[in-house]
Amino acid sequence: MTSPAGFDDRYDDPDELRDQVRLLLRYRATIVLGVVLGLLGGLLLVLLRAGGYTSTGEVLVRPRSDPFSTIGVGADSQVSMGTERQIALSATVAARAAKELRHKPGADALLADLRVTDLPDTQVLRFEYTAGTAQRAARVTNAFARAYLADRQDRSEAMAARMAAGLERQIAELTERLATKKGDPPVAGAAGMREQVGILRKKISDVRTYDPFAGDIVRRAEPPARPAGPGPGWLIGAGLLGGLILGVVLAWLRSALEPRARTVGEVQEALHAPVLGILPAPGAGGELLEVGRADGSGAQAYRALALRLRDSDGRTSLGRLMIVAPRQQRGAEAVAVNLAAALAESGDDVRLVDATAHTPGLWARLPLSAGDPPSDDVPEGAVVVDAGTAGRFTLCPHNRATTGDDGPAVPAARAVPDADSGGSTLFLSPPLLEHGDGLVLAPCVDGVLVVGALDDLRRDDLKRVHELVSCLGGHLVGAALHDGTRSGLLRRLRERNVSTPPSAPADDATAKPTAPLRDDTLTTSR
């Protein structure tokens, strides 16, 4: 049998970029999921950050001077801005601000949204607070600035009070030592003690006149006119863009890790054989035979497949062809029946051998020719199928050797007629990777046609089919794919819900007994 040329369909595009886009669009649900996740992330950012207003206030820190120092010291050396920043962020200042604001959750909640920085080369602290409203942000910022200055002033006053108290204790000790009773001799060094008491009293006077002023608010916080950072529109837009990128990445990962063959190119690469046609997906409960009984795109696709399988002159018989699916699928039966009808329509004597061992077989689901028994040269149990305007072909069950158990049976040798007998013989084989009958039959035919749904075929299965047929000496003529436009999950659920196909009407003229499965050869007459 001459191998036909490869089939160039809409899935085989020379533009690699367009092919990649089409491949990614097969995972539209994954891309939509990524967009939804990005949108949810954007909305979450809106809830957390959108509408957040940041108000800013600045405080000039006044340096503390030593009231007893007689040496002038630079102001910048008397203020540690890092220390003052830590004090501004302390729990003491936060508690004072919370008390002023009457904030019930406590000081820790206020500190979470507070930011204090010191401006370089200055003695200015900047307070920034972020809140849900502009008024609250300004109110809390001003409260923290006042709380910081009040705390710093209290610490300065406390320091001055401690110094004054220490000086008074020293004066009291010296005064007690200078006190003498009448008639007692004067205390030695009384003049020096009196001078020291005078110096201490002057220091106390200086301490009491010490100015504890902590600093000034050089910039009051005002309610900001706009939210801080990006607004809700920007956050939602960024979430959608990020979700789209995430969806595309996830779709690309799924396509890279997908074990199924999703394009014609992947099928041809795994099977090392051309794709001969894209056929319509078989219905879950519809009729198998379309050629000669229905005029539509499906029948035309089967006729085109028959032409590709024939030799170039269009008249030579097809020979012996085995039709098989890697695993259990409904498509192989539809391809075998309609291909037989298409060959019969072109004038071939067609024999269809049903080797699937189904009970009842294909005859129960096909229209049989009434009152027209098979020819004398066909095996017992053969029936004639009426393909309408396409003609007729003979269908016989396949004779199987008796094994004595339920294991796979070996087809009889006479199942494969000689090549010189003329006509076309089609063998409908059980799934090649699930039953052993196809492996025995493959080297006895002129070619093997692999059938499957484009979205259900696994690349590993196709590679195994190629290896098995090649090792057995068989010849792969190509593949016929069903268009997997419908969701694979929905298709499997519908097929799973379909019980055993309905039997043909029990007619005295057409009904055949369910005889043991025997050899069939298929003769067609128009």
Short mmCIF file of C-alpha atoms in Angstrom, two decimals:
data_model
loop_
_atom_site.label_atom_id
_atom_site.label_comp_id
_atom_site.label_asym_id
_atom_site.label_seq_id
_atom_site.Cartn_x
_atom_site.Cartn_y
_atom_site.Cartn_z
CA MET A 1 0.00 0.00 0.00
CA THR A 2 1.33 3.40 -0.95
CA SER A 3 1.68 5.84 1.92
CA PRO A 4 -0.37 8.99 1.33
CA ALA A 5 0.99 12.45 1.84
CA GLY A 6 0.63 14.24 5.14
CA PHE A 7 -2.51 16.17 5.90
CA ASP A 8 -2.12 19.92 6.25
CA ASP A 9 -5.02 21.23 8.34
CA ARG A 10 -5.89 24.33 10.25
CA TYR A 11 -3.82 23.20 13.24
CA ASP A 12 -0.58 23.08 11.24
CA ASP A 13 0.44 26.73 10.89
CA PRO A 14 3.94 27.75 9.77
CA ASP A 15 3.87 30.77 12.02
CA GLU A 16 5.32 29.51 15.30
CA LEU A 17 4.08 32.50 17.27
CA ARG A 18 0.53 31.99 16.05
CA ASP A 19 0.80 28.30 16.84
CA GLN A 20 1.93 29.08 20.37
CA VAL A 21 -0.97 31.50 20.84
CA ARG A 22 -3.43 28.88 19.64
CA LEU A 23 -1.86 26.35 21.96
CA LEU A 24 -2.19 28.70 24.93
CA LEU A 25 -5.79 29.51 24.03
CA ARG A 26 -6.64 25.86 24.53
CA TYR A 27 -6.21 26.57 28.23
CA ARG A 28 -8.61 29.47 28.37
CA ALA A 29 -9.93 28.35 31.75
CA THR A 30 -6.41 28.53 33.21
CA ILE A 31 -5.88 32.02 31.81
CA VAL A 32 -9.26 33.15 33.16
CA LEU A 33 -8.34 31.67 36.55
CA GLY A 34 -5.11 33.69 36.58
CA VAL A 35 -7.02 36.87 35.68
CA VAL A 36 -9.54 36.22 38.46
CA LEU A 37 -6.74 35.67 40.97
CA GLY A 38 -5.08 38.90 39.86
CA LEU A 39 -8.37 40.77 40.18
CA LEU A 40 -8.87 39.39 43.69
CA GLY A 41 -5.33 40.43 44.56
CA GLY A 42 -5.99 43.94 43.26
CA LEU A 43 -9.21 44.18 45.27
CA LEU A 44 -7.35 43.00 48.36
CA LEU A 45 -4.77 45.74 47.85
CA VAL A 46 -7.62 48.20 47.45
CA LEU A 47 -9.05 47.12 50.79
CA LEU A 48 -5.66 47.31 52.49
CA ARG A 49 -4.11 50.34 50.87
CA ALA A 50 -6.57 52.14 48.65
CA GLY A 51 -8.06 55.22 50.29
CA GLY A 52 -5.04 55.37 52.60
CA TYR A 53 -4.16 59.00 53.30
CA THR A 54 -0.75 60.01 54.63
CA SER A 55 -0.38 63.26 56.55
CA THR A 56 3.01 64.80 57.42
CA GLY A 57 4.12 67.02 60.28
CA GLU A 58 7.58 68.30 61.28
CA VAL A 59 9.00 69.13 64.71
CA LEU A 60 12.13 71.20 65.46
CA VAL A 61 13.98 69.59 68.35
CA ARG A 62 15.46 72.14 70.78
CA PRO A 63 18.86 71.10 72.15
CA ARG A 64 19.25 70.79 75.90
CA SER A 65 21.93 73.03 77.42
CA ASP A 66 23.74 72.28 80.66
CA PRO A 67 22.72 75.04 83.07
CA PHE A 68 26.03 74.70 84.92
CA SER A 69 28.28 74.66 81.87
CA THR A 70 30.44 77.70 81.31
CA ILE A 71 31.80 76.45 77.99
CA GLY A 72 29.81 77.03 74.84
CA VAL A 73 28.95 73.77 73.11
CA GLY A 74 27.52 73.47 69.60
CA ALA A 75 23.81 72.74 69.51
CA ASP A 76 24.20 69.86 67.05
CA SER A 77 26.50 68.03 69.49
CA GLN A 78 23.88 68.17 72.23
CA VAL A 79 21.05 66.44 70.28
CA SER A 80 21.20 62.86 69.09
CA MET A 81 18.58 62.70 66.35
CA GLY A 82 18.69 58.92 66.26
CA THR A 83 17.88 58.77 69.97
CA GLU A 84 15.09 61.32 69.59
CA ARG A 85 13.61 59.29 66.73
CA GLN A 86 13.50 56.16 68.89
CA ILE A 87 11.89 58.15 71.68
CA ALA A 88 9.24 59.45 69.27
CA LEU A 89 8.43 55.82 68.36
CA SER A 90 8.37 54.66 71.96
CA ALA A 91 5.33 53.22 73.71
CA THR A 92 5.31 56.13 76.16
CA VAL A 93 4.75 58.70 73.43
CA ALA A 94 2.22 56.42 71.72
CA ALA A 95 0.29 55.99 74.98
CA ARG A 96 0.19 59.76 75.47
CA ALA A 97 -1.09 60.23 71.89
CA ALA A 98 -3.69 57.45 72.31
CA LYS A 99 -4.92 59.10 75.50
CA GLU A 100 -5.32 62.41 73.73
CA LEU A 101 -7.14 60.77 70.80
CA ARG A 102 -9.18 58.51 73.10
CA HIS A 103 -8.09 55.58 71.00
CA LYS A 104 -9.57 52.46 72.58
CA PRO A 105 -7.58 49.75 70.74
CA GLY A 106 -4.41 51.01 72.39
CA ALA A 107 -1.06 52.51 71.52
CA ASP A 108 0.31 49.54 69.56
CA ALA A 109 -2.37 49.94 66.91
CA LEU A 110 -1.33 53.56 66.39
CA LEU A 111 2.36 52.74 66.08
CA ALA A 112 1.66 50.28 63.26
CA ASP A 113 0.91 53.10 60.79
CA LEU A 114 3.37 55.70 62.16
CA ARG A 115 6.63 56.55 60.47
CA VAL A 116 9.19 58.93 62.00
CA THR A 117 12.32 60.07 60.16
CA ASP A 118 14.99 62.64 60.84
CA LEU A 119 15.97 64.94 58.02
CA PRO A 120 19.69 64.88 57.19
CA ASP A 121 21.88 67.67 58.65
CA THR A 122 18.96 69.14 60.57
CA GLN A 123 17.35 68.89 63.99
CA VAL A 124 13.92 68.23 62.50
CA LEU A 125 11.83 65.11 63.03
CA ARG A 126 9.22 64.27 60.41
CA PHE A 127 6.05 62.46 61.55
CA GLU A 128 4.01 60.60 58.91
CA TYR A 129 0.82 58.72 59.66
CA THR A 130 -1.40 56.77 57.25
CA ALA A 131 -5.11 56.36 57.96
CA GLY A 132 -8.31 55.58 56.12
CA THR A 133 -9.42 59.23 56.04
CA ALA A 134 -7.50 62.44 55.49
CA GLN A 135 -8.86 64.07 58.67
CA ARG A 136 -7.83 61.16 60.88
CA ALA A 137 -4.35 61.03 59.36
CA ALA A 138 -3.79 64.73 60.15
CA ARG A 139 -5.30 64.45 63.63
CA VAL A 140 -3.13 61.48 64.63
CA THR A 141 0.02 63.06 63.18
CA ASN A 142 -0.49 66.25 65.19
CA ALA A 143 -1.29 64.22 68.30
CA PHE A 144 2.02 62.34 68.00
CA ALA A 145 3.96 65.57 67.47
CA ARG A 146 2.40 67.14 70.58
CA ALA A 147 2.88 63.94 72.59
CA TYR A 148 6.54 63.82 71.67
CA LEU A 149 7.16 67.44 72.64
CA ALA A 150 5.21 67.04 75.88
CA ASP A 151 7.17 63.91 76.76
CA ARG A 152 10.46 65.63 76.00
CA GLN A 153 9.49 68.64 78.11
CA ASP A 154 8.45 66.41 81.01
CA ARG A 155 11.78 64.65 80.87
CA SER A 156 13.61 67.99 80.88
CA GLU A 157 11.59 69.22 83.86
CA ALA A 158 12.15 65.97 85.69
CA MET A 159 15.88 66.26 85.09
CA ALA A 160 15.91 69.83 86.45
CA ALA A 161 13.90 68.76 89.49
CA ARG A 162 16.33 65.95 90.24
CA MET A 163 19.28 68.31 89.96
CA ALA A 164 17.66 70.86 92.28
CA ALA A 165 16.81 68.18 94.82
CA GLY A 166 20.42 66.99 94.86
CA LEU A 167 21.73 70.50 95.38
CA GLU A 168 19.31 71.10 98.26
CA ARG A 169 20.50 67.94 100.00
CA GLN A 170 24.08 69.14 99.77
CA ILE A 171 23.13 72.58 101.20
CA ALA A 172 21.27 70.90 104.05
CA GLU A 173 24.30 68.78 104.95
CA LEU A 174 26.64 71.79 104.96
CA THR A 175 24.21 73.89 106.98
CA GLU A 176 23.94 71.14 109.61
CA ARG A 177 27.70 70.96 109.92
CA LEU A 178 27.97 74.75 110.34
CA ALA A 179 25.36 74.87 113.08
CA THR A 180 27.04 75.20 116.63
CA LYS A 181 25.67 75.61 120.06
CA LYS A 182 26.50 78.53 122.36
CA GLY A 183 29.87 78.16 124.04
CA ASP A 184 31.13 75.66 121.44
CA PRO A 185 34.29 76.55 119.55
CA PRO A 186 33.80 77.55 115.89
CA VAL A 187 33.89 74.74 113.28
CA ALA A 188 37.13 74.43 111.46
CA GLY A 189 36.79 75.56 107.84
CA ALA A 190 33.49 77.29 108.43
CA ALA A 191 34.34 80.06 106.00
CA GLY A 192 34.92 77.63 103.14
CA MET A 193 31.68 75.80 103.90
CA ARG A 194 29.73 79.05 103.86
CA GLU A 195 31.24 79.92 100.49
CA GLN A 196 30.32 76.48 99.13
CA VAL A 197 26.73 76.87 100.35
CA GLY A 198 26.51 80.15 98.44
CA ILE A 199 27.72 78.48 95.25
CA LEU A 200 25.15 75.69 95.64
CA ARG A 201 22.34 78.17 96.19
CA LYS A 202 23.34 79.97 92.99
CA LYS A 203 23.21 76.69 91.11
CA ILE A 204 19.76 76.00 92.46
CA SER A 205 18.71 79.40 91.23
CA ASP A 206 20.13 78.62 87.80
CA VAL A 207 18.36 75.25 87.70
CA ARG A 208 15.04 76.79 88.65
CA THR A 209 15.40 79.36 85.92
CA TYR A 210 16.31 76.64 83.37
CA ASP A 211 14.00 76.69 80.35
CA PRO A 212 12.73 73.11 79.70
CA PHE A 213 11.12 74.05 76.35
CA ALA A 214 11.39 70.92 74.15
CA GLY A 215 10.94 72.30 70.66
CA ASP A 216 8.49 73.69 68.12
CA ILE A 217 6.07 72.25 65.59
CA VAL A 218 7.38 73.89 62.46
CA ARG A 219 4.87 72.17 60.17
CA ARG A 220 1.41 71.17 61.28
CA ALA A 221 -0.14 68.18 59.62
CA GLU A 222 -2.96 69.01 57.22
CA PRO A 223 -5.54 66.66 55.71
CA PRO A 224 -4.10 65.48 52.38
CA ALA A 225 -6.11 66.09 49.25
CA ARG A 226 -5.28 62.76 47.57
CA PRO A 227 -4.65 59.22 48.79
CA ALA A 228 -1.09 58.11 49.27
CA GLY A 229 0.27 55.76 46.60
CA PRO A 230 -1.75 54.39 43.67
CA GLY A 231 -5.50 54.72 43.77
CA PRO A 232 -8.08 51.92 43.46
CA GLY A 233 -8.11 52.12 39.66
CA TRP A 234 -4.37 51.64 39.42
CA LEU A 235 -4.40 48.76 41.91
CA ILE A 236 -7.21 46.93 40.10
CA GLY A 237 -5.53 47.49 36.73
CA ALA A 238 -2.22 46.22 38.08
CA GLY A 239 -4.02 43.19 39.52
CA LEU A 240 -5.64 42.40 36.17
CA LEU A 241 -2.34 42.76 34.32
CA GLY A 242 -0.52 40.61 36.86
CA GLY A 243 -3.33 38.04 36.72
CA LEU A 244 -3.13 37.91 32.92
CA ILE A 245 0.61 37.31 33.08
CA LEU A 246 0.08 34.65 35.74
CA GLY A 247 -2.60 32.96 33.64
CA VAL A 248 -0.39 32.91 30.54
CA VAL A 249 2.51 31.44 32.54
CA LEU A 250 0.25 28.77 34.05
CA ALA A 251 -1.21 27.97 30.62
CA TRP A 252 2.29 27.66 29.18
CA LEU A 253 3.31 25.33 32.01
CA ARG A 254 0.22 23.20 31.42
CA SER A 255 0.94 23.00 27.69
CA ALA A 256 4.56 22.05 28.39
CA LEU A 257 3.57 19.35 30.88
CA GLU A 258 0.49 18.16 28.98
CA PRO A 259 0.82 14.41 28.20
CA ARG A 260 -1.84 14.56 25.48
CA ALA A 261 -1.17 15.44 21.85
CA ARG A 262 -2.98 18.72 21.27
CA THR A 263 -1.93 19.45 17.68
CA VAL A 264 -1.55 17.53 14.44
CA GLY A 265 2.18 18.18 14.51
CA GLU A 266 2.53 16.50 17.89
CA VAL A 267 0.57 13.47 16.64
CA GLN A 268 2.76 13.14 13.54
CA GLU A 269 5.93 13.54 15.59
CA ALA A 270 4.94 10.85 18.11
CA LEU A 271 3.45 8.39 15.59
CA HIS A 272 6.05 8.93 12.83
CA ALA A 273 3.20 8.85 10.33
CA PRO A 274 1.10 11.49 8.59
CA VAL A 275 -2.33 12.64 9.71
CA LEU A 276 -4.76 11.82 6.89
CA GLY A 277 -7.81 13.72 8.03
CA ILE A 278 -9.74 15.55 10.70
CA LEU A 279 -13.11 13.89 11.23
CA PRO A 280 -16.14 15.08 13.17
CA ALA A 281 -16.42 13.81 16.71
CA PRO A 282 -18.81 10.82 16.93
CA GLY A 283 -21.99 11.44 18.88
CA ALA A 284 -22.62 9.63 22.12
CA GLY A 285 -25.90 8.07 21.00
CA GLY A 286 -26.10 8.87 17.28
CA GLU A 287 -25.98 6.55 14.28
CA LEU A 288 -22.61 5.18 13.26
CA LEU A 289 -23.25 5.17 9.49
CA GLU A 290 -23.26 8.59 7.85
CA VAL A 291 -21.95 8.00 4.33
CA GLY A 292 -24.85 7.26 2.00
CA ARG A 293 -27.48 8.09 4.63
CA ALA A 294 -26.70 11.67 5.62
CA ASP A 295 -25.34 14.41 3.42
CA GLY A 296 -23.15 16.61 5.59
CA SER A 297 -19.61 17.60 6.45
CA GLY A 298 -19.06 14.34 8.31
CA ALA A 299 -19.83 12.18 5.28
CA GLN A 300 -17.61 14.35 3.08
CA ALA A 301 -14.74 14.02 5.57
CA TYR A 302 -14.99 10.21 5.43
CA ARG A 303 -15.05 10.28 1.61
CA ALA A 304 -11.91 12.47 1.61
CA LEU A 305 -10.22 10.03 3.98
CA ALA A 306 -11.05 7.13 1.65
CA LEU A 307 -9.55 9.00 -1.32
CA ARG A 308 -6.33 9.68 0.59
CA LEU A 309 -6.03 6.04 1.56
CA ARG A 310 -6.43 4.83 -2.02
CA ASP A 311 -3.69 4.87 -4.60
CA SER A 312 -3.10 7.89 -6.77
CA ASP A 313 -5.22 6.67 -9.72
CA GLY A 314 -8.32 6.45 -7.51
CA ARG A 315 -9.30 2.99 -8.80
CA THR A 316 -6.91 0.55 -7.18
CA SER A 317 -8.44 -1.35 -4.25
CA LEU A 318 -7.40 -0.37 -0.78
CA GLY A 319 -6.17 -3.85 0.13
CA ARG A 320 -6.08 -4.98 3.72
CA LEU A 321 -6.28 -2.22 6.32
CA MET A 322 -6.51 -2.54 10.08
CA ILE A 323 -8.33 0.26 11.90
CA VAL A 324 -7.37 0.52 15.55
CA ALA A 325 -7.35 2.97 18.44
CA PRO A 326 -4.58 2.96 21.06
CA ARG A 327 -7.16 2.74 23.84
CA GLN A 328 -10.90 2.26 24.12
CA GLN A 329 -12.71 4.92 22.06
CA ARG A 330 -15.92 5.10 20.07
CA GLY A 331 -14.27 6.72 17.09
CA ALA A 332 -12.71 3.56 15.64
CA GLU A 333 -16.13 1.96 14.97
CA ALA A 334 -17.43 5.08 13.21
CA VAL A 335 -14.30 5.33 11.05
CA ALA A 336 -14.43 1.65 10.05
CA VAL A 337 -18.13 1.68 9.11
CA ASN A 338 -18.08 4.98 7.21
CA LEU A 339 -14.79 4.19 5.49
CA ALA A 340 -16.29 0.90 4.30
CA ALA A 341 -19.33 2.76 2.97
CA ALA A 342 -17.14 5.36 1.24
CA LEU A 343 -15.09 2.63 -0.46
CA ALA A 344 -18.27 0.84 -1.47
CA GLU A 345 -19.55 4.07 -2.98
CA SER A 346 -16.52 4.15 -5.27
CA GLY A 347 -17.25 0.64 -6.52
CA ASP A 348 -14.96 -1.50 -4.34
CA ASP A 349 -15.90 -4.90 -3.01
CA VAL A 350 -15.55 -4.17 0.67
CA ARG A 351 -15.30 -6.60 3.54
CA LEU A 352 -15.46 -5.30 7.08
CA VAL A 353 -14.17 -7.65 9.78
CA ASP A 354 -15.39 -6.85 13.28
CA ALA A 355 -12.65 -8.20 15.54
CA THR A 356 -13.70 -6.26 18.63
CA ALA A 357 -15.68 -9.20 20.08
CA HIS A 358 -18.55 -6.98 21.22
CA THR A 359 -21.84 -8.69 21.94
CA PRO A 360 -23.91 -7.78 20.01
CA GLY A 361 -21.49 -6.59 17.34
CA LEU A 362 -21.73 -3.83 14.80
CA TRP A 363 -24.60 -5.57 12.98
CA ALA A 364 -26.95 -4.62 15.84
CA ARG A 365 -26.27 -0.92 15.24
CA LEU A 366 -26.24 -0.85 11.45
CA PRO A 367 -29.08 -1.01 8.90
CA LEU A 368 -29.05 -4.47 7.36
CA SER A 369 -30.16 -5.33 3.86
CA ALA A 370 -33.57 -7.06 4.07
CA GLY A 371 -34.00 -10.34 2.23
CA ASP A 372 -30.56 -10.26 0.66
CA PRO A 373 -28.36 -12.93 2.24
CA PRO A 374 -24.58 -12.75 1.86
CA SER A 375 -22.79 -14.28 -1.08
CA ASP A 376 -21.63 -17.84 -1.02
CA ASP A 377 -17.96 -16.94 -0.60
CA VAL A 378 -18.37 -15.17 2.73
CA PRO A 379 -18.08 -16.90 6.11
CA GLU A 380 -21.01 -18.06 8.12
CA GLY A 381 -22.72 -15.35 10.16
CA ALA A 382 -21.94 -12.57 7.70
CA VAL A 383 -24.56 -9.90 7.08
CA VAL A 384 -25.01 -7.28 4.38
CA VAL A 385 -25.17 -3.65 5.50
CA ASP A 386 -27.36 -1.25 3.54
CA ALA A 387 -25.41 2.01 3.19
CA GLY A 388 -28.19 3.79 1.31
CA THR A 389 -27.00 5.64 -1.76
CA ALA A 390 -23.42 4.45 -1.11
CA GLY A 391 -24.31 0.83 -1.80
CA ARG A 392 -23.82 -2.22 0.37
CA PHE A 393 -20.97 -3.97 2.08
CA THR A 394 -20.64 -7.24 3.96
CA LEU A 395 -20.04 -7.35 7.68
CA CYS A 396 -19.00 -10.52 9.46
CA PRO A 397 -17.97 -11.25 13.02
CA HIS A 398 -14.39 -12.29 13.42
CA ASN A 399 -13.55 -15.94 13.99
CA ARG A 400 -11.51 -16.28 17.19
CA ALA A 401 -9.53 -19.25 18.34
CA THR A 402 -10.76 -20.96 21.48
CA THR A 403 -8.50 -20.32 24.43
CA GLY A 404 -10.47 -21.85 27.27
CA ASP A 405 -10.27 -18.73 29.39
CA ASP A 406 -11.15 -15.08 29.19
CA GLY A 407 -7.77 -13.97 27.86
CA PRO A 408 -7.27 -12.48 24.43
CA ALA A 409 -7.85 -14.90 21.59
CA VAL A 410 -5.64 -15.21 18.55
CA PRO A 411 -7.35 -14.43 15.22
CA ALA A 412 -7.57 -17.27 12.80
CA ALA A 413 -5.16 -17.21 9.93
CA ARG A 414 -7.95 -17.24 7.41
CA ALA A 415 -9.18 -13.90 8.77
CA VAL A 416 -6.76 -12.19 6.40
CA PRO A 417 -7.48 -12.99 2.76
CA ASP A 418 -4.76 -13.17 0.18
CA ALA A 419 -3.65 -9.99 -1.44
CA ASP A 420 -4.61 -11.31 -4.86
CA SER A 421 -8.25 -11.86 -3.90
CA GLY A 422 -9.15 -8.28 -4.88
CA GLY A 423 -11.42 -5.85 -3.12
CA SER A 424 -10.77 -3.99 0.12
CA THR A 425 -10.74 -5.62 3.53
CA LEU A 426 -11.04 -3.51 6.67
CA PHE A 427 -10.33 -4.97 10.08
CA LEU A 428 -11.81 -3.22 13.11
CA SER A 429 -9.37 -4.24 15.82
CA PRO A 430 -9.76 -3.86 19.60
CA PRO A 431 -7.58 -1.22 21.30
CA LEU A 432 -3.98 -2.03 20.50
CA LEU A 433 -2.59 -1.21 23.95
CA GLU A 434 -5.35 -3.05 25.83
CA HIS A 435 -5.79 -6.30 23.82
CA GLY A 436 -3.37 -8.64 22.12
CA ASP A 437 -5.48 -9.36 19.01
CA GLY A 438 -4.29 -6.27 17.21
CA LEU A 439 -0.65 -7.20 17.74
CA VAL A 440 -1.22 -10.55 16.03
CA LEU A 441 -3.17 -8.97 13.17
CA ALA A 442 -0.83 -6.01 12.50
CA PRO A 443 1.87 -7.90 10.52
CA CYS A 444 -0.78 -9.69 8.42
CA VAL A 445 -2.30 -6.56 6.84
CA ASP A 446 -1.03 -4.05 4.32
CA GLY A 447 -1.40 -1.08 6.62
CA VAL A 448 -2.54 0.14 10.02
CA LEU A 449 -4.71 3.23 10.45
CA VAL A 450 -4.66 4.74 13.95
CA VAL A 451 -7.85 6.46 15.09
CA GLY A 452 -8.33 8.77 18.06
CA ALA A 453 -9.60 12.09 19.32
CA LEU A 454 -7.17 14.95 19.00
CA ASP A 455 -7.56 16.01 22.62
CA ASP A 456 -7.48 12.48 24.09
CA LEU A 457 -4.49 10.84 22.45
CA ARG A 458 -1.43 10.64 24.65
CA ARG A 459 1.98 11.08 23.12
CA ASP A 460 3.35 8.10 25.03
CA ASP A 461 0.56 5.88 23.68
CA LEU A 462 1.28 6.97 20.11
CA LYS A 463 4.98 6.26 20.57
CA ARG A 464 4.17 2.78 21.91
CA VAL A 465 1.87 2.09 18.94
CA HIS A 466 4.64 3.09 16.55
CA GLU A 467 7.19 0.90 18.33
CA LEU A 468 4.87 -2.13 18.51
CA VAL A 469 3.76 -1.99 14.87
CA SER A 470 7.32 -1.39 13.65
CA CYS A 471 8.73 -4.24 15.71
CA LEU A 472 6.06 -6.63 14.37
CA GLY A 473 6.85 -5.70 10.78
CA GLY A 474 3.63 -3.78 10.24
CA HIS A 475 3.18 -0.55 8.33
CA LEU A 476 1.59 2.59 9.74
CA VAL A 477 -0.21 4.40 6.94
CA GLY A 478 -1.25 7.32 9.14
CA ALA A 479 -3.83 8.56 11.59
CA ALA A 480 -7.39 9.79 11.40
CA LEU A 481 -8.24 12.23 14.14
CA HIS A 482 -11.57 13.28 15.49
CA ASP A 483 -11.97 16.97 16.11
CA GLY A 484 -11.73 17.45 19.89
CA THR A 485 -13.60 20.74 20.01
CA ARG A 486 -15.88 19.53 22.77
CA SER A 487 -14.49 19.39 26.27
CA GLY A 488 -12.86 16.03 26.86
CA LEU A 489 -14.39 15.75 30.34
CA LEU A 490 -17.92 16.39 29.07
CA ARG A 491 -17.43 13.94 26.24
CA ARG A 492 -16.23 11.21 28.60
CA LEU A 493 -19.11 11.80 30.98
CA ARG A 494 -21.64 11.57 28.16
CA GLU A 495 -20.07 8.42 26.77
CA ARG A 496 -19.93 6.87 30.22
CA ASN A 497 -23.63 7.48 30.71
CA VAL A 498 -24.45 5.74 27.42
CA SER A 499 -25.25 2.09 28.02
CA THR A 500 -24.85 -0.73 25.51
CA PRO A 501 -25.90 0.55 22.09
CA PRO A 502 -29.49 -0.26 21.21
CA SER A 503 -30.08 -3.36 19.22
CA ALA A 504 -31.51 -3.28 15.76
CA PRO A 505 -35.22 -4.05 15.41
CA ALA A 506 -35.87 -7.72 15.74
CA ASP A 507 -37.11 -8.36 12.23
CA ASP A 508 -37.55 -11.81 10.82
CA ALA A 509 -36.04 -10.69 7.60
CA THR A 510 -33.01 -8.88 9.02
CA ALA A 511 -32.36 -10.21 12.52
CA LYS A 512 -29.47 -12.59 12.87
CA PRO A 513 -28.86 -14.89 15.80
CA THR A 514 -26.07 -14.00 18.13
CA ALA A 515 -23.77 -16.66 16.84
CA PRO A 516 -20.25 -17.20 18.13
CA LEU A 517 -17.90 -14.56 16.81
CA ARG A 518 -16.48 -15.76 13.55
CA ASP A 519 -14.31 -14.62 10.72
CA ASP A 520 -15.80 -11.90 8.57
CA THR A 521 -14.92 -10.73 5.23
CA LEU A 522 -16.76 -8.06 3.65
CA THR A 523 -18.13 -8.05 0.18
CA THR A 524 -19.81 -5.01 -1.24
CA SER A 525 -22.12 -4.63 -4.11
CA ARG A 526 -23.80 -1.55 -5.29
#
